[in-house]
N, CA, C and O atoms as a Tinker XYZ file with bonds, in Angstrom:
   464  protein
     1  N    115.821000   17.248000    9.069000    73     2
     2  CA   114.622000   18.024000    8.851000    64     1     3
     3  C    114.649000   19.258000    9.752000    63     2     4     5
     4  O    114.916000   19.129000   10.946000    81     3
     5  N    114.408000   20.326000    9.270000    73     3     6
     6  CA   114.166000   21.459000   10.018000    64     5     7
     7  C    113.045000   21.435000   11.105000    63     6     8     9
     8  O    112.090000   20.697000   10.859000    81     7
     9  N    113.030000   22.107000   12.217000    73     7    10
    10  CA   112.241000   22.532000   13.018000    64     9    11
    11  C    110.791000   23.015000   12.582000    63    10    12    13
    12  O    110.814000   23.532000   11.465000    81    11
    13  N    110.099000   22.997000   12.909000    73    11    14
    14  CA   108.981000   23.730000   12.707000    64    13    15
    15  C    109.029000   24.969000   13.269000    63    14    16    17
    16  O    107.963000   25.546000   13.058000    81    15
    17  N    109.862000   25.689000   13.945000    73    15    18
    18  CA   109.691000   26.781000   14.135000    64    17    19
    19  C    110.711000   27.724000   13.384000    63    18    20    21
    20  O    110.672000   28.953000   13.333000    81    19
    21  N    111.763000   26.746000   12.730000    73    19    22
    22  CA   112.532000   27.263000   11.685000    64    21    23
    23  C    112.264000   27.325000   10.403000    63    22    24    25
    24  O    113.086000   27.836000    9.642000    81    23
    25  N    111.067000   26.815000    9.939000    73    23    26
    26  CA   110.679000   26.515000    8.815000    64    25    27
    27  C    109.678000   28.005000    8.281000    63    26    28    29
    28  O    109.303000   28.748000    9.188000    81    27
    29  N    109.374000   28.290000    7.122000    73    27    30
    30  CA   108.688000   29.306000    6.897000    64    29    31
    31  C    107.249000   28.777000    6.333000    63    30    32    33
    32  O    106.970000   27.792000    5.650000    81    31
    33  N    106.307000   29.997000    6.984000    73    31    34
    34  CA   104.823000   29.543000    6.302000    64    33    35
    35  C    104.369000   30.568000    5.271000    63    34    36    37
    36  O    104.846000   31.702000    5.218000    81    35
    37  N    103.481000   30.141000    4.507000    73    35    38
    38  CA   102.539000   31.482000    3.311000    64    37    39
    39  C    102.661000   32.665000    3.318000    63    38    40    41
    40  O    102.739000   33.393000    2.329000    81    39
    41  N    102.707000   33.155000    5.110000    73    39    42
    42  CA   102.526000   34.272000    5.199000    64    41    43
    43  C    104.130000   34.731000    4.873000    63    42    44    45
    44  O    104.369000   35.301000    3.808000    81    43
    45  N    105.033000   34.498000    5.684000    73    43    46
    46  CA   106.067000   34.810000    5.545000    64    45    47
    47  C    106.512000   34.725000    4.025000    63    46    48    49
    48  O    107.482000   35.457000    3.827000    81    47
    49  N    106.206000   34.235000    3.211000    73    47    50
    50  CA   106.644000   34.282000    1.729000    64    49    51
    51  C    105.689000   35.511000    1.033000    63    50    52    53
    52  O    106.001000   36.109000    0.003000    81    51
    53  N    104.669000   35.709000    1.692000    73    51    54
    54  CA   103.703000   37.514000    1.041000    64    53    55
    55  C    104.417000   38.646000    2.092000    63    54    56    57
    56  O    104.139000   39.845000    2.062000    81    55
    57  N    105.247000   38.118000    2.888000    73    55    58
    58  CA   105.929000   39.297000    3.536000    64    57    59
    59  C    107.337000   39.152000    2.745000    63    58    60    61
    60  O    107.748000   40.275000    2.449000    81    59
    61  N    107.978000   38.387000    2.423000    73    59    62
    62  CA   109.131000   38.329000    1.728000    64    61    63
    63  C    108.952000   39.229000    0.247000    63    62    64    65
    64  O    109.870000   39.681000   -0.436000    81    63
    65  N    107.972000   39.297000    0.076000    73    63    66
    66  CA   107.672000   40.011000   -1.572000    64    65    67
    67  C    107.696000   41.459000   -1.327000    63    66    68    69
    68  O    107.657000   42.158000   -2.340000    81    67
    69  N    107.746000   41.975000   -0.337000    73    67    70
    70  CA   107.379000   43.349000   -0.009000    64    69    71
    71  C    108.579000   43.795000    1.100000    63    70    72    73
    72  O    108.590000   44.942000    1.547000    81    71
    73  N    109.539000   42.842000    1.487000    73    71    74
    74  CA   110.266000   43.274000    2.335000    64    73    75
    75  C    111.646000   43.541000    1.741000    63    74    76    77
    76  O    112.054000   42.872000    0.792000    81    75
    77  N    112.428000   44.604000    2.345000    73    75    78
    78  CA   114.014000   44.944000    1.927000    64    77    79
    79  C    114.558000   43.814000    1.565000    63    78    80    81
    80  O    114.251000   43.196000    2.585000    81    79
    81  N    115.424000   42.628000    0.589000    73    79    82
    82  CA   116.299000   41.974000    1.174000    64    81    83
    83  C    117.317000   41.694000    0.161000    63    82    84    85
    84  O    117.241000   42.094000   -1.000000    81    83
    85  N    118.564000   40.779000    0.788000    73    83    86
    86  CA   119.882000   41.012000    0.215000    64    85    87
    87  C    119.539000   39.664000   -0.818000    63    86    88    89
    88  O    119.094000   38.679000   -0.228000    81    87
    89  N    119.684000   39.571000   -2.055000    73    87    90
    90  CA   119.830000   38.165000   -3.035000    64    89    91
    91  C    121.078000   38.073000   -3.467000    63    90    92    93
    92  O    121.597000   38.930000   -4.182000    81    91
    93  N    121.806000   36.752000   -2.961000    73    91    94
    94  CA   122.827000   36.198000   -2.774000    64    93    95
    95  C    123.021000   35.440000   -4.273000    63    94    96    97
    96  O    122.199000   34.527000   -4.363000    81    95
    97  N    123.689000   35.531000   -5.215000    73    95    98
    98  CA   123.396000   34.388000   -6.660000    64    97    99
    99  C    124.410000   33.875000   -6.984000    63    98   100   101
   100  O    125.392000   34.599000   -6.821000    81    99
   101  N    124.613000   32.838000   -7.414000    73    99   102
   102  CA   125.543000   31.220000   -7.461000    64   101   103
   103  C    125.202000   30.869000   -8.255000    63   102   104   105
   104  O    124.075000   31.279000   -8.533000    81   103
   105  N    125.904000   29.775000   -9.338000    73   103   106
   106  CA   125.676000   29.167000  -10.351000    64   105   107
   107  C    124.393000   28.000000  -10.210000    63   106   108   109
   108  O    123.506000   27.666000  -10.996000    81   107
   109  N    124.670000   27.659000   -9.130000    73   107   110
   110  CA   123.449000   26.670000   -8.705000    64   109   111
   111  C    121.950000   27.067000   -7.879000    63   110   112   113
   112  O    120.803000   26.622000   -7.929000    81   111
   113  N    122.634000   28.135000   -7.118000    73   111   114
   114  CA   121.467000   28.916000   -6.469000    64   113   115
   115  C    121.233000   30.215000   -7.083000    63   114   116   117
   116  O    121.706000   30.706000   -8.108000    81   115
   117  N    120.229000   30.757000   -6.056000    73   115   118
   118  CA   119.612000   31.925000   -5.707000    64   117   119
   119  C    119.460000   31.990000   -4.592000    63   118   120   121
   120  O    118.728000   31.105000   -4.148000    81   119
   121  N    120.092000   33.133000   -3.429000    73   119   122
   122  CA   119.602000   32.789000   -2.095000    64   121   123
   123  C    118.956000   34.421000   -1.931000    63   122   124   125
   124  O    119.270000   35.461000   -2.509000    81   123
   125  N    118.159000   34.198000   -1.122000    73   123   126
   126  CA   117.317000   35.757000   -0.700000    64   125   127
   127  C    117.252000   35.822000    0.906000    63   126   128   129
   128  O    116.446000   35.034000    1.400000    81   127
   129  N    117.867000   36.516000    1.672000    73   127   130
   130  CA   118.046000   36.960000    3.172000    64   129   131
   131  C    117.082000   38.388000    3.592000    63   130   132   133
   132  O    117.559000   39.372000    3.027000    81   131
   133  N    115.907000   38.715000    4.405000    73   131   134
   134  CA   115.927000   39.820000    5.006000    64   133   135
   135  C    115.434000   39.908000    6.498000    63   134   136   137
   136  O    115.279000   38.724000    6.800000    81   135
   137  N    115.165000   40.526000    7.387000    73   135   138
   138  CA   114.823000   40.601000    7.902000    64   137   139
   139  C    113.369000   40.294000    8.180000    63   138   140   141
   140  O    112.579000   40.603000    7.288000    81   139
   141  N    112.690000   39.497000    9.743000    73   139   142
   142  CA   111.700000   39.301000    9.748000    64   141   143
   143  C    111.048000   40.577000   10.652000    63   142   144   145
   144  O    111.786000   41.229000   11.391000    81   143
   145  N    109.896000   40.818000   10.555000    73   143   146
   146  CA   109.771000   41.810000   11.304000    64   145   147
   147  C    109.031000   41.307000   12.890000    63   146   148   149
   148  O    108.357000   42.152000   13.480000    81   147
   149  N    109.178000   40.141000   13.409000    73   147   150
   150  CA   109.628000   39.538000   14.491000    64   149   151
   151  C    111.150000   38.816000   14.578000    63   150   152   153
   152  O    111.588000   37.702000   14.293000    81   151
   153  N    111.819000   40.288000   15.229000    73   151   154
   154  CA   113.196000   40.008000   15.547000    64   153   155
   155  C    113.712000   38.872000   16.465000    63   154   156   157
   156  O    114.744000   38.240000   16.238000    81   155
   157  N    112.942000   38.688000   17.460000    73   155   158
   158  CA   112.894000   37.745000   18.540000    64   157   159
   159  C    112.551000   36.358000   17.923000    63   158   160   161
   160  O    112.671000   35.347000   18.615000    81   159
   161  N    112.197000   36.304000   16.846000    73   159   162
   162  CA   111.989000   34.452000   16.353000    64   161   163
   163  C    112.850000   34.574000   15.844000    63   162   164   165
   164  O    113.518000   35.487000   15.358000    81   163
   165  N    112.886000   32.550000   16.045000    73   163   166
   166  CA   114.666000   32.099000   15.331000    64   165   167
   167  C    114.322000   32.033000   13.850000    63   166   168   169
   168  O    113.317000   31.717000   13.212000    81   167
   169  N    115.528000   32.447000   13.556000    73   167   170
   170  CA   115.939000   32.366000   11.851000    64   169   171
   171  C    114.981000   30.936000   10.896000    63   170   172   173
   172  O    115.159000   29.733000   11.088000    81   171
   173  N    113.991000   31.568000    9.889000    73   171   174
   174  CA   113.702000   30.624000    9.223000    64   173   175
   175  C    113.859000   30.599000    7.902000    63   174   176   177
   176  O    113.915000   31.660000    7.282000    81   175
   177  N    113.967000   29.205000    7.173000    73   175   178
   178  CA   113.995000   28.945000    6.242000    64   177   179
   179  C    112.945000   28.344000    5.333000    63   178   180   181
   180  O    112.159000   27.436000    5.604000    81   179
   181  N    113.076000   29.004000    4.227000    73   179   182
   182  CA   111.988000   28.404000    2.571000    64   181   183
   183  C    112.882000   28.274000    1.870000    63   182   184   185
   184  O    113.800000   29.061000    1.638000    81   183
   185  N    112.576000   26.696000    1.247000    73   183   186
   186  CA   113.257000   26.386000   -0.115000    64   185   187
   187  C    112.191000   26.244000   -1.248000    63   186   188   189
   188  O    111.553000   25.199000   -1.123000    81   187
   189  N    111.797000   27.058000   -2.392000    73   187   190
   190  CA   111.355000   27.152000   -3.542000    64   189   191
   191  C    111.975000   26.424000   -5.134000    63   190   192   193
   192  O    112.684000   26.948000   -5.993000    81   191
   193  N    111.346000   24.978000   -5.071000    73   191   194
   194  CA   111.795000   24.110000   -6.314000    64   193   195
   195  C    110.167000   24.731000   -7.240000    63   194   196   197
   196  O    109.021000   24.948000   -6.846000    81   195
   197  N    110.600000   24.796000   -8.092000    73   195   198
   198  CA   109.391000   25.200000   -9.317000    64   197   199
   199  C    109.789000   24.201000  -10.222000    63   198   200   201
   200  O    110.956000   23.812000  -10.201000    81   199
   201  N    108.787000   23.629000  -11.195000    73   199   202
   202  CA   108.923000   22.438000  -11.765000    64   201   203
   203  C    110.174000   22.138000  -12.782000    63   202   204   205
   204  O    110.776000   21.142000  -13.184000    81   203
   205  N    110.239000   23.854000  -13.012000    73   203   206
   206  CA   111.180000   23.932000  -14.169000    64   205   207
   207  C    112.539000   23.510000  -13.944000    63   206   208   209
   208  O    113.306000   23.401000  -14.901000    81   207
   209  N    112.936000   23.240000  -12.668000    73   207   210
   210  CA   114.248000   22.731000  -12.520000    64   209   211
   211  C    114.489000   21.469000  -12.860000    63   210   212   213
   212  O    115.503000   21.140000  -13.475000    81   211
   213  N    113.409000   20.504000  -12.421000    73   211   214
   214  CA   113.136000   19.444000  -12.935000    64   213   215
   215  C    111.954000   18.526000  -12.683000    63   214   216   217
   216  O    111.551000   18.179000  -11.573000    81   215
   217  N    111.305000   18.077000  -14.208000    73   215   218
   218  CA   109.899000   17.677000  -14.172000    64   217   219
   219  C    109.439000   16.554000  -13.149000    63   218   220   221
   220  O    108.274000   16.220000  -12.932000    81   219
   221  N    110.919000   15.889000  -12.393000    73   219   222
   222  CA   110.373000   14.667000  -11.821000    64   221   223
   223  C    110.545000   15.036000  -10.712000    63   222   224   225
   224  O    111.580000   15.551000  -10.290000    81   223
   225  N    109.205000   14.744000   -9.887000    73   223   226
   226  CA   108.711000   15.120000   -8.637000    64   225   227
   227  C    110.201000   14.578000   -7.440000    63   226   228   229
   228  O    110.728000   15.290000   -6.585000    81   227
   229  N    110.550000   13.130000   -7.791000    73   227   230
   230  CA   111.593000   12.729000   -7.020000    64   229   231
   231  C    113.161000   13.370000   -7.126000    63   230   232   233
   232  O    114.093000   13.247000   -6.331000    81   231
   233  N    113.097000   14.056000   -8.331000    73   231   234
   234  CA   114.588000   14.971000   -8.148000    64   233   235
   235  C    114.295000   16.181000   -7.591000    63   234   236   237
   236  O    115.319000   16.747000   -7.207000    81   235
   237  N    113.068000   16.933000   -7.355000    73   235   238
   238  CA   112.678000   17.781000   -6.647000    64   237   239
   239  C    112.605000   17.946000   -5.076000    63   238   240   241
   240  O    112.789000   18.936000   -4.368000    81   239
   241  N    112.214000   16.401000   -4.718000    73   239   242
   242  CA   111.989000   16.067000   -3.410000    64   241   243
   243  C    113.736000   15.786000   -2.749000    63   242   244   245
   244  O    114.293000   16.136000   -1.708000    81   243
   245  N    114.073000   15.178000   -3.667000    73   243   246
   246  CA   115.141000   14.809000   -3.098000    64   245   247
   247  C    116.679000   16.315000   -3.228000    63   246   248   249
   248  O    117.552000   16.419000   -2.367000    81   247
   249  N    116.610000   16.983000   -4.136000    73   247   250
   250  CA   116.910000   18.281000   -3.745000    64   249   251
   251  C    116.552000   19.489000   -2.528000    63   250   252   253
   252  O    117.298000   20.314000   -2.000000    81   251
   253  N    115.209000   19.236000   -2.350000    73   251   254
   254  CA   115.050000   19.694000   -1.057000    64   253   255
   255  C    115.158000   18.920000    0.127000    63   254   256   257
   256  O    115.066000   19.497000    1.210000    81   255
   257  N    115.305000   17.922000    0.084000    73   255   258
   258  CA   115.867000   17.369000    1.259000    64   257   259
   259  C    117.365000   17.574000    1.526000    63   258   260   261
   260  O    117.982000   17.453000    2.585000    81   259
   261  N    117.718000   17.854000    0.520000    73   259   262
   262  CA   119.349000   17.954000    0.678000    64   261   263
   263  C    119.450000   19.544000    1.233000    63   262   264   265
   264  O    119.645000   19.670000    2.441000    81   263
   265  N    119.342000   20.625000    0.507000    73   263   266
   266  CA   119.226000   21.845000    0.862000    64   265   267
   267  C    118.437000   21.937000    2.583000    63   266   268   269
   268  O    118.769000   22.793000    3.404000    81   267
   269  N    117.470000   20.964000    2.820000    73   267   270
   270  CA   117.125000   20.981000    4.295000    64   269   271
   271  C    118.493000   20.583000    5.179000    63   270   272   273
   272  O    118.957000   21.320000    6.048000    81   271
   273  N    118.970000   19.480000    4.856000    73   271   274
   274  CA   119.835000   19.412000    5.746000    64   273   275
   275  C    120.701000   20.005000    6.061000    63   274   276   277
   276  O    120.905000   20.258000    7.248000    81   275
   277  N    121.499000   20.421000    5.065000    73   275   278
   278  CA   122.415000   21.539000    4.929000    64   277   279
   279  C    121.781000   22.569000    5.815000    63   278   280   281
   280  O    122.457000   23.081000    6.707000    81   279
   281  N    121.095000   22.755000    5.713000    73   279   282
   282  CA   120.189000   24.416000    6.247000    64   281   283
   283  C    120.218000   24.006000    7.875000    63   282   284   285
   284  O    120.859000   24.558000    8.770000    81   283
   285  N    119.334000   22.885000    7.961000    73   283   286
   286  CA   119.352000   21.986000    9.360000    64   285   287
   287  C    120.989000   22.206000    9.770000    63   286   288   289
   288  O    121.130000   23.376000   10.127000    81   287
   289  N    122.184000   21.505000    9.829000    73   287   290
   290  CA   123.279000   21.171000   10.213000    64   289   291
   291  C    123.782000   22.605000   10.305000    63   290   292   293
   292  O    124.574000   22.711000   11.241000    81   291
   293  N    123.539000   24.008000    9.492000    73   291   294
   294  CA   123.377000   25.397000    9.484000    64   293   295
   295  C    123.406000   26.374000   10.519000    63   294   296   297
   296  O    124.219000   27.273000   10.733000    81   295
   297  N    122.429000   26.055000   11.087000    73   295   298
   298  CA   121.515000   27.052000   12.152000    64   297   299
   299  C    121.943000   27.462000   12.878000    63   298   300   301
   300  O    121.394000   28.307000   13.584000    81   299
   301  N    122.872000   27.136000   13.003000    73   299   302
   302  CA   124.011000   28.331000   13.946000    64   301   303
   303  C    124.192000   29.325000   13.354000    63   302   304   305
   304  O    123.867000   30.319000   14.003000    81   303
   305  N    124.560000   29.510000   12.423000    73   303   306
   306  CA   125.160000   30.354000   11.503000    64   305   307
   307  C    124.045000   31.566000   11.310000    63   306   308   309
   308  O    124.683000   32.588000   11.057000    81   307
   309  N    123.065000   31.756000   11.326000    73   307   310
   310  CA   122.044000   32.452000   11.164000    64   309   311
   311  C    121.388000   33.374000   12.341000    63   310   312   313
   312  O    120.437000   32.898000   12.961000    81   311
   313  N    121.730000   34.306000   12.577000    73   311   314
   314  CA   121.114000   35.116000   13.965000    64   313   315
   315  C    119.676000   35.396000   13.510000    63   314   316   317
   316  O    119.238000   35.528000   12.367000    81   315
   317  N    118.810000   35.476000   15.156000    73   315   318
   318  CA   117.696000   35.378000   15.042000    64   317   319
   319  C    116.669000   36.479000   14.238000    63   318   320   321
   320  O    117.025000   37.623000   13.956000    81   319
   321  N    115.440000   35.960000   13.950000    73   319   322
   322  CA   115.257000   37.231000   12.904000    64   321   323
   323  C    115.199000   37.054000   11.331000    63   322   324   325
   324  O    114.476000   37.699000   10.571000    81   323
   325  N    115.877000   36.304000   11.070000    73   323   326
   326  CA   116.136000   36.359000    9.774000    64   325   327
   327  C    115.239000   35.169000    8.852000    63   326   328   329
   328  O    114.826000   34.093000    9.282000    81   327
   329  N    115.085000   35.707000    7.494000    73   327   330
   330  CA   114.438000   34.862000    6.673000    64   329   331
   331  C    115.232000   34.803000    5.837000    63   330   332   333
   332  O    115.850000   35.775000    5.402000    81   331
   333  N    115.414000   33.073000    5.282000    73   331   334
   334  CA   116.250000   32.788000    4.478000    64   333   335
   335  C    115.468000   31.723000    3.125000    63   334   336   337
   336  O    115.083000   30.568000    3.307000    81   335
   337  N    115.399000   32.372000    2.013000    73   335   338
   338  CA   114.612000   31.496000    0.899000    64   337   339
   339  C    115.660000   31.001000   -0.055000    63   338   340   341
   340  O    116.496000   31.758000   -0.547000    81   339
   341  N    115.599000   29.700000   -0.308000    73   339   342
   342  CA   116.389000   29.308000   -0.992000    64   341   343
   343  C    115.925000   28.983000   -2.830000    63   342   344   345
   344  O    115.068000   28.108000   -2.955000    81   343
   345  N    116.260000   29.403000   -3.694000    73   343   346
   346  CA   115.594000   29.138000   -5.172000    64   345   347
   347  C    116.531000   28.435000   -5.841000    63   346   348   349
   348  O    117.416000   29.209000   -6.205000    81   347
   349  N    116.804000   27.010000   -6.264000    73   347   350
   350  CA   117.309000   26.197000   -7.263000    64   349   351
   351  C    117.384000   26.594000   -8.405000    63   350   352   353
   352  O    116.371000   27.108000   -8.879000    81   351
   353  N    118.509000   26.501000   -9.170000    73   351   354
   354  CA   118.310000   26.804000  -10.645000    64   353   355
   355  C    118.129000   25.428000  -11.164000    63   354   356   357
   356  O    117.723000   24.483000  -10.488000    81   355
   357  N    118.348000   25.401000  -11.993000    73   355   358
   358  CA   118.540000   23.980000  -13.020000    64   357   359
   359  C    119.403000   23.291000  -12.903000    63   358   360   361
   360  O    119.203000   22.078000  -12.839000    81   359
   361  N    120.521000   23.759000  -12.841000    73   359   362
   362  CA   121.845000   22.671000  -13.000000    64   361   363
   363  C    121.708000   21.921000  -11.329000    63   362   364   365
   364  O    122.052000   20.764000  -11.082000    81   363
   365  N    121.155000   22.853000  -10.362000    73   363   366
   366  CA   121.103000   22.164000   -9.171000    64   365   367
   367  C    120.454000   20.651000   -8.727000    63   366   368   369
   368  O    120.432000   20.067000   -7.644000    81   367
   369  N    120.016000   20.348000   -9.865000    73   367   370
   370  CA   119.025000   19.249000   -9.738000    64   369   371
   371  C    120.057000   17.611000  -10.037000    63   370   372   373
   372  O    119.810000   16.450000   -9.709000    81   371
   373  N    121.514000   18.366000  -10.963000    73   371   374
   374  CA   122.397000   17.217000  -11.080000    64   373   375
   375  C    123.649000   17.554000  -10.163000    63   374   376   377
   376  O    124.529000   16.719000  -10.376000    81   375
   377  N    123.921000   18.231000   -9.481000    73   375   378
   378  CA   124.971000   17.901000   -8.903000    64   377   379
   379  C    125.018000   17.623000   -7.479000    63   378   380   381
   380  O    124.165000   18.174000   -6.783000    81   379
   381  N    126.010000   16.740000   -6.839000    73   379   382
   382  CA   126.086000   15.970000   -6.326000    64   381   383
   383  C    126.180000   16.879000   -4.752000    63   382   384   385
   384  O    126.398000   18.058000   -4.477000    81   383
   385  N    125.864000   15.519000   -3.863000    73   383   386
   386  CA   125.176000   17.163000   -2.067000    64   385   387
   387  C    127.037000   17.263000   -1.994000    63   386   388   389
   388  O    127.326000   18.448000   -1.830000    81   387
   389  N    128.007000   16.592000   -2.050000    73   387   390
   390  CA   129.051000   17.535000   -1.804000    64   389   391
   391  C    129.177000   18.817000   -2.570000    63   390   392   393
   392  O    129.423000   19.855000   -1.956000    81   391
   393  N    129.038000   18.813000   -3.756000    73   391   394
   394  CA   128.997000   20.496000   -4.455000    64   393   395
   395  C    127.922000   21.049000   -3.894000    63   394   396   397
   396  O    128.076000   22.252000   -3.682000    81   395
   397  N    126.807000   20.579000   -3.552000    73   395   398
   398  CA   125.997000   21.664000   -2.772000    64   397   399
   399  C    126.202000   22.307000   -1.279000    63   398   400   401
   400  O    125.959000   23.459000   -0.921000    81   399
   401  N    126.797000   21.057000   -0.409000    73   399   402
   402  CA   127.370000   21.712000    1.164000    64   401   403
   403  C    128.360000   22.807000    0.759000    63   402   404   405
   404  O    128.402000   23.832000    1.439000    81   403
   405  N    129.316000   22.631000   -0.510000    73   403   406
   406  CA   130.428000   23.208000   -0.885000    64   405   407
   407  C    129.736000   24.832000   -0.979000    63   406   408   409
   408  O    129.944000   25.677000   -0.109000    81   407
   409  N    129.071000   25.018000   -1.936000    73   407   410
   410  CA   127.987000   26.264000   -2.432000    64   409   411
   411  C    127.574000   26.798000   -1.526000    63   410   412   413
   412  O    127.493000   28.022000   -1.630000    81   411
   413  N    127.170000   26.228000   -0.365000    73   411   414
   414  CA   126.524000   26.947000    0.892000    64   413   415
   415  C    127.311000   27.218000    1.749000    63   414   416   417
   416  O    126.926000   27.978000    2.638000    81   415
   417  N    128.629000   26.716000    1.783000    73   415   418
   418  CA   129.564000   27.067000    2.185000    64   417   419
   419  C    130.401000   28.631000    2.058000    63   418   420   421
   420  O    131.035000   29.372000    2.810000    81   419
   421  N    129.983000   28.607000    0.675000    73   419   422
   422  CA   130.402000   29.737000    0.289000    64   421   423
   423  C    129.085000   30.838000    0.778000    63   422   424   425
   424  O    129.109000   31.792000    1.556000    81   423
   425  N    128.493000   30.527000    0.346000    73   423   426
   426  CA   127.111000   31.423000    0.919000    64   425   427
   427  C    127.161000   31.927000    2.810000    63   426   428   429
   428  O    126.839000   32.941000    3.430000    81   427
   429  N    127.640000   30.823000    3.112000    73   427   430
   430  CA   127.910000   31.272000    4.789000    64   429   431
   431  C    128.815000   32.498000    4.578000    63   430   432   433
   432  O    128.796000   33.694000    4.872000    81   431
   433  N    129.591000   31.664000    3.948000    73   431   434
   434  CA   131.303000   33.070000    3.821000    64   433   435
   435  C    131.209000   33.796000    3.547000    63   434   436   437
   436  O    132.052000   34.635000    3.864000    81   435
   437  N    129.892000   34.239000    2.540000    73   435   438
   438  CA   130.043000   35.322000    1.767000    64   437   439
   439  C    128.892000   36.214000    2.359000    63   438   440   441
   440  O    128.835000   37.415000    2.094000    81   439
   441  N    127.745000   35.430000    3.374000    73   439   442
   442  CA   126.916000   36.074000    3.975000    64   441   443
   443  C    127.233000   37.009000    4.837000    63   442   444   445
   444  O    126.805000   38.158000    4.730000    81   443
   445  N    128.237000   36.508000    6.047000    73   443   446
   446  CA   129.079000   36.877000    7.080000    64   445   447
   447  C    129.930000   37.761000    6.509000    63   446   448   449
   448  O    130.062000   38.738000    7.246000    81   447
   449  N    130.730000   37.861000    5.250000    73   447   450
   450  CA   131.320000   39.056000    4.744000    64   449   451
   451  C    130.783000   40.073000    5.036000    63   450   452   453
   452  O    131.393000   41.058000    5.454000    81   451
   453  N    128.951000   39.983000    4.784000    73   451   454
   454  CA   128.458000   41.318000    3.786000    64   453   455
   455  C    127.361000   41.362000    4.988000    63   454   456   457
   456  O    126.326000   41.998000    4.785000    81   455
   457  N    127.528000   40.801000    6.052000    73   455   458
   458  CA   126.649000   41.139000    7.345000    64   457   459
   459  C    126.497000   42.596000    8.146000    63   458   460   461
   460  O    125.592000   42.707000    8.974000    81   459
   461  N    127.239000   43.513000    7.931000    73   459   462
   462  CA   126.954000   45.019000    8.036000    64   461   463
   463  C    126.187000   45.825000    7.141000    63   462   464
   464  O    126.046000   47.028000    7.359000    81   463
C-alpha cells in the first residue's frame, strides 16, 4: 500500500486537468506524469479504474491493488515533485501482475529515456 503522503487527493486530480503533462500509452495502460507545483513533496500517485474496464467491483479492486504495489515497490524511481496517474484500459483487467510489473517496467525505461 502506498503512503499517504504518496498517494494523491481531489485536489491534485483538478490540478492535473489544467497542468502541462507528458501521457505515456501502452496497450494496457495510460500513464500521465507532470509536475506538482509543490516541488519539495514526494512523488505521488492516482490510479483511475472507471467501471468500463470492468463491471465487477472485485476485478477493479483487485487491479488497483496490483498497480499499488508495483507503484509502492517503485518509489525510487520517481524524483520528488511529481504526479503520476495511472488509467487502465480494458484488457488490463485480464492479464496477469507479471505482464503488468513487465508494462511498468517498460514505463520506468521509457520514462527515464524521455526525462529531459
Amino acid at each position: 500500500m502506498l503512503p499517504k503522503k504518496n498517494r494523491l487527493g481531489k485536489s491534485d486530480f483538478s490540478f492535473l486537468k489544467k497542468a502541462k503533462k507528458r501521457v505515456f500509452s501502452f496497450p494496457d495502460f495510460r500513464i500521465t506524469v507532470c509536475k506538482s507545483e509543490f516541488f519539495s513533496s514526494p512523488a505521488r500517485f492516482g490510479v483511475v479504474i472507471p467501471a468500463a474496464v470492468s463491471k465487477k467491483a472485485v476485478l477493479r479492486n483487485k487491479l488497483r491493488r496490483r498497480i499499488k504495489n508495483i507503484l509502492f515497490k517503485n518509489i525510487s524511481e520517481f524524483s520528488e515533485g511529481l504526479i503520476v496517474v495511472v488509467y487502465p484500459q480494458k484488457s488490463a483487467a485480464i492479464i496477469s501482475f507479471k505482464e503488468t510489473n513487465e508494462e511498468f517496467a517498460r514505463f520506468i525505461k521509457e520514462f527515464h529515456g524521455h526525462k529531459n
